[in-house]
Short mmCIF file of C-alpha atoms in Angstrom, two decimals:
data_model
loop_
_atom_site.label_atom_id
_atom_site.label_comp_id
_atom_site.label_asym_id
_atom_site.label_seq_id
_atom_site.Cartn_x
_atom_site.Cartn_y
_atom_site.Cartn_z
CA MET A 60 -31.26 -5.50 -17.44
CA GLY A 61 -33.16 -2.37 -16.43
CA ILE A 62 -32.15 1.14 -17.44
CA ALA A 63 -31.03 2.06 -13.91
CA GLU A 64 -28.87 -1.05 -13.62
CA ARG A 65 -27.32 -0.46 -17.03
CA LYS A 66 -26.50 3.14 -16.16
CA ALA A 67 -24.96 2.05 -12.86
CA ARG A 68 -22.74 -0.46 -14.66
CA GLU A 69 -21.74 2.12 -17.24
CA ARG A 70 -20.80 4.52 -14.46
CA VAL A 71 -18.64 1.90 -12.74
CA HIS A 72 -17.00 1.02 -16.05
CA ARG A 73 -16.24 4.66 -16.84
CA ARG A 74 -14.97 5.28 -13.34
CA ASN A 75 -12.56 2.34 -13.61
CA ALA A 76 -11.45 3.59 -17.02
CA ILE A 77 -10.68 6.98 -15.46
CA VAL A 78 -8.56 5.38 -12.75
CA ASP A 79 -6.76 3.32 -15.42
CA ALA A 80 -6.00 6.51 -17.32
CA ALA A 81 -4.89 8.26 -14.14
CA GLU A 82 -2.48 5.43 -13.41
CA ASP A 83 -0.93 5.79 -16.87
CA VAL A 84 -0.50 9.53 -16.44
CA ILE A 85 0.60 9.63 -12.80
CA PHE A 86 2.93 6.63 -13.00
CA LYS A 87 4.59 8.25 -16.02
CA HIS A 88 4.83 11.86 -14.85
CA GLY A 89 4.53 11.64 -11.06
CA PHE A 90 1.70 12.91 -8.91
CA SER A 91 3.01 16.45 -8.47
CA VAL A 92 3.45 17.02 -12.21
CA ALA A 93 0.39 15.17 -13.53
CA THR A 94 -2.74 17.23 -14.12
CA MET A 95 -6.44 16.50 -14.29
CA ALA A 96 -6.37 17.81 -17.87
CA GLN A 97 -3.86 15.10 -18.79
CA VAL A 98 -6.02 12.45 -17.14
CA ALA A 99 -9.12 13.70 -18.95
CA LYS A 100 -7.28 13.56 -22.27
CA ALA A 101 -5.98 10.04 -21.59
CA ALA A 102 -9.48 8.91 -20.62
CA GLU A 103 -10.94 10.64 -23.69
CA LEU A 104 -13.28 12.71 -21.54
CA SER A 105 -13.89 16.39 -20.99
CA LYS A 106 -12.55 17.87 -17.76
CA GLY A 107 -16.12 18.59 -16.75
CA THR A 108 -17.06 14.92 -17.06
CA LEU A 109 -13.93 13.90 -15.15
CA TYR A 110 -14.88 16.16 -12.24
CA LEU A 111 -18.28 14.48 -12.06
CA TYR A 112 -16.44 11.34 -10.96
CA PHE A 113 -13.51 12.77 -9.01
CA LYS A 114 -13.53 16.21 -7.42
CA SER A 115 -9.75 16.55 -7.20
CA LYS A 116 -6.46 15.01 -8.22
CA GLU A 117 -5.96 13.94 -4.61
CA GLU A 118 -9.23 12.01 -4.59
CA LEU A 119 -8.28 10.32 -7.84
CA TYR A 120 -4.84 9.45 -6.50
CA ARG A 121 -6.39 7.82 -3.46
CA ALA A 122 -8.40 5.60 -5.81
CA ILE A 123 -5.04 4.38 -7.11
CA ILE A 124 -3.75 3.94 -3.56
CA LEU A 125 -6.86 1.89 -2.84
CA ARG A 126 -6.03 -0.45 -5.71
CA GLY A 127 -2.53 -0.93 -4.34
CA PHE A 128 -3.78 -1.80 -0.88
CA VAL A 129 -6.31 -4.27 -2.30
CA ILE A 130 -3.53 -6.11 -4.14
CA LEU A 131 -1.23 -6.06 -1.10
CA LYS A 132 -3.98 -7.31 1.20
CA LYS A 133 -4.72 -10.23 -1.11
CA MET A 134 -1.03 -11.13 -1.31
CA LEU A 135 -0.65 -11.02 2.48
CA ARG A 136 -3.74 -13.12 3.13
CA GLU A 137 -2.59 -15.81 0.73
CA ALA A 138 1.04 -15.82 1.89
CA THR A 139 0.34 -15.94 5.63
CA LYS A 140 -1.64 -19.16 5.19
CA GLU A 141 1.75 -20.89 4.88
CA GLY A 142 3.02 -19.74 8.28
CA LYS A 143 3.12 -22.35 11.05
CA THR A 144 3.55 -19.89 13.93
CA GLY A 145 2.65 -16.29 14.54
CA TYR A 146 6.31 -15.31 14.26
CA ASP A 147 6.55 -17.08 10.91
CA LYS A 148 3.57 -15.07 9.71
CA VAL A 149 5.11 -11.77 10.83
CA ILE A 150 8.21 -12.52 8.76
CA ILE A 151 6.02 -13.63 5.85
CA VAL A 152 4.18 -10.30 6.03
CA GLY A 153 7.49 -8.45 5.79
CA LYS A 154 8.84 -10.58 2.96
CA THR A 155 5.57 -10.36 1.05
CA TYR A 156 5.74 -6.57 1.40
CA VAL A 157 9.21 -6.75 -0.18
CA GLU A 158 7.78 -8.88 -2.99
CA PHE A 159 4.94 -6.40 -3.49
CA SER A 160 7.38 -3.47 -3.69
CA GLU A 161 9.35 -5.25 -6.42
CA LYS A 162 6.41 -6.65 -8.38
CA TYR A 163 4.27 -3.51 -8.18
CA PRO A 164 6.76 -0.62 -7.81
CA ASN A 165 4.27 2.05 -8.87
CA TYR A 166 1.64 0.93 -6.37
CA PHE A 167 4.36 0.73 -3.73
CA THR A 168 5.21 4.36 -4.43
CA THR A 169 1.57 5.32 -3.90
CA ILE A 170 1.61 3.53 -0.53
CA LEU A 171 4.75 5.44 0.45
CA ASP A 172 2.86 8.62 -0.40
CA TYR A 173 -0.11 7.37 1.63
CA GLU A 174 2.15 6.87 4.65
CA ASN A 175 3.19 10.53 4.38
CA ASP A 176 -0.35 11.77 3.74
CA THR A 177 -2.62 13.43 6.28
CA PHE A 178 -6.35 12.81 6.30
CA ASN A 179 -9.06 15.02 7.69
CA LEU A 180 -11.41 12.28 8.83
CA ALA A 181 -14.24 14.74 9.35
CA ALA A 182 -14.06 15.90 5.74
CA ALA A 183 -12.69 12.80 4.00
CA GLU A 184 -14.48 11.75 0.84
CA ALA A 185 -15.46 8.13 0.21
CA GLU A 186 -12.28 7.41 -1.77
CA SER A 187 -10.04 8.41 1.12
CA LEU A 188 -12.09 6.46 3.63
CA GLN A 189 -11.92 3.32 1.49
CA ALA A 190 -8.14 3.69 1.19
CA LEU A 191 -7.92 4.08 4.95
CA GLU A 192 -10.04 0.98 5.48
CA GLU A 193 -7.88 -1.11 3.17
CA GLY A 194 -4.71 0.22 4.81
CA ASN A 195 -6.14 -0.70 8.20
CA ALA A 196 -7.00 -4.18 6.88
CA VAL A 197 -3.35 -4.67 5.94
CA ILE A 198 -2.22 -3.69 9.44
CA THR A 199 -4.84 -6.00 10.94
CA ILE A 200 -3.25 -8.97 9.17
CA LEU A 201 -0.01 -8.14 10.96
CA VAL A 202 -1.83 -7.65 14.27
CA ARG A 203 -3.39 -11.10 13.98
CA ALA A 204 0.01 -12.64 13.34
CA ILE A 205 1.43 -10.92 16.44
CA ARG A 206 -1.47 -12.06 18.60
CA GLU A 207 -1.09 -15.60 17.31
CA GLY A 208 2.64 -15.49 18.03
CA VAL A 209 2.09 -14.36 21.61
CA LYS A 210 -0.47 -17.12 22.06
CA ASP A 211 1.72 -19.89 20.60
CA GLY A 212 4.85 -18.63 22.35
CA SER A 213 6.82 -17.76 19.22
CA ILE A 214 6.70 -14.02 20.07
CA ILE A 215 7.40 -12.35 23.40
CA GLU A 216 4.43 -10.28 24.54
CA GLN A 217 5.17 -6.64 23.83
CA GLY A 218 1.96 -5.10 25.15
CA ASN A 219 -0.61 -3.67 22.76
CA PRO A 220 -0.36 -5.70 19.52
CA PHE A 221 -1.49 -2.71 17.45
CA ASP A 222 1.40 -0.69 18.87
CA THR A 223 3.82 -3.48 17.94
CA ALA A 224 2.26 -3.81 14.48
CA PHE A 225 2.61 -0.12 13.67
CA VAL A 226 6.24 -0.11 14.81
CA LEU A 227 6.97 -3.17 12.67
CA TRP A 228 5.13 -1.74 9.67
CA SER A 229 7.06 1.50 9.99
CA GLN A 230 10.31 -0.46 10.03
CA PHE A 231 9.29 -2.53 7.01
CA THR A 232 8.28 0.58 5.09
CA GLY A 233 11.37 2.54 6.10
CA VAL A 234 13.77 -0.17 4.97
CA LEU A 235 11.94 -0.59 1.66
CA GLN A 236 11.88 3.17 1.11
CA VAL A 237 15.64 3.37 1.61
CA MET A 238 16.14 0.41 -0.74
CA LYS A 239 13.97 2.05 -3.39
CA ARG A 240 15.42 5.54 -3.26
CA LYS A 241 18.95 5.30 -1.86
CA ILE A 242 20.31 1.84 -2.68
CA ASN A 243 22.62 3.10 -5.45
CA ILE A 244 24.25 5.54 -3.05
CA ILE A 245 24.50 2.92 -0.31
CA GLU A 246 26.06 0.39 -2.69
CA HIS A 247 28.53 2.94 -4.06
CA TYR A 248 29.73 4.46 -0.79
CA PHE A 249 29.22 1.63 1.69
CA SER A 250 29.34 -1.53 -0.46
CA LEU A 251 26.03 -2.74 0.98
CA THR A 252 23.42 -4.47 -1.15
CA LYS A 253 19.66 -4.84 -0.77
CA GLU A 254 20.28 -8.36 0.46
CA ASP A 255 22.64 -7.05 3.17
CA LEU A 256 20.06 -4.56 4.41
CA LEU A 257 17.26 -7.12 4.42
CA SER A 258 19.36 -9.75 6.18
CA THR A 259 20.19 -7.29 8.96
CA HIS A 260 16.57 -6.18 9.09
CA TRP A 261 15.26 -9.73 9.63
CA ARG A 262 17.85 -10.37 12.35
CA MET A 263 16.80 -7.21 14.18
CA ILE A 264 13.12 -8.16 13.93
CA GLU A 265 13.93 -11.58 15.38
CA ARG A 266 15.81 -10.05 18.33
CA MET A 267 12.95 -7.68 18.98
CA LEU A 268 10.21 -10.31 18.94
CA LYS A 269 11.87 -13.45 20.26
#
């Protein structure tokens, strides 16, 4: 191994270690409270060294978001292989998203933050662009399922499949966000469970697409 290659590997290793440390800090304290100083301490680095790898806390957070999207994309690709029709695959996407939110609650929270984030594409750093690309890849899986459903007749044509996909994704995310943050209140005051909300959600999706 040459010196340049070894240094490149060391840089990748250290960068991943920084993101690992950032996850520990941010998942424990929350993004708004966590500081770069805390991340540097957890990674056993000076703040100056940390800033050589990530210029801001936002850039570092988007590296975590990127990890979440990579995991979600892999789960969706594997799960949708089991669908027989396009409609089946749309429902599988939604149910896999539910599974992801339960199995990886911290990454799910980062994706909720991503949905509320605004990106300046003209000034976006590489980390943000990669997160955007992975987020777009997730939506594309849903778009393909919709197109397949229209083609095989399991979904009524709605027009632009990207339009339909973004509406569906917004519905999926909205329901999961309510379940994550308000379910105790909903159960207490309205006697509705997560299962009740999801059952109604799937019925509404079916009526919209069939």
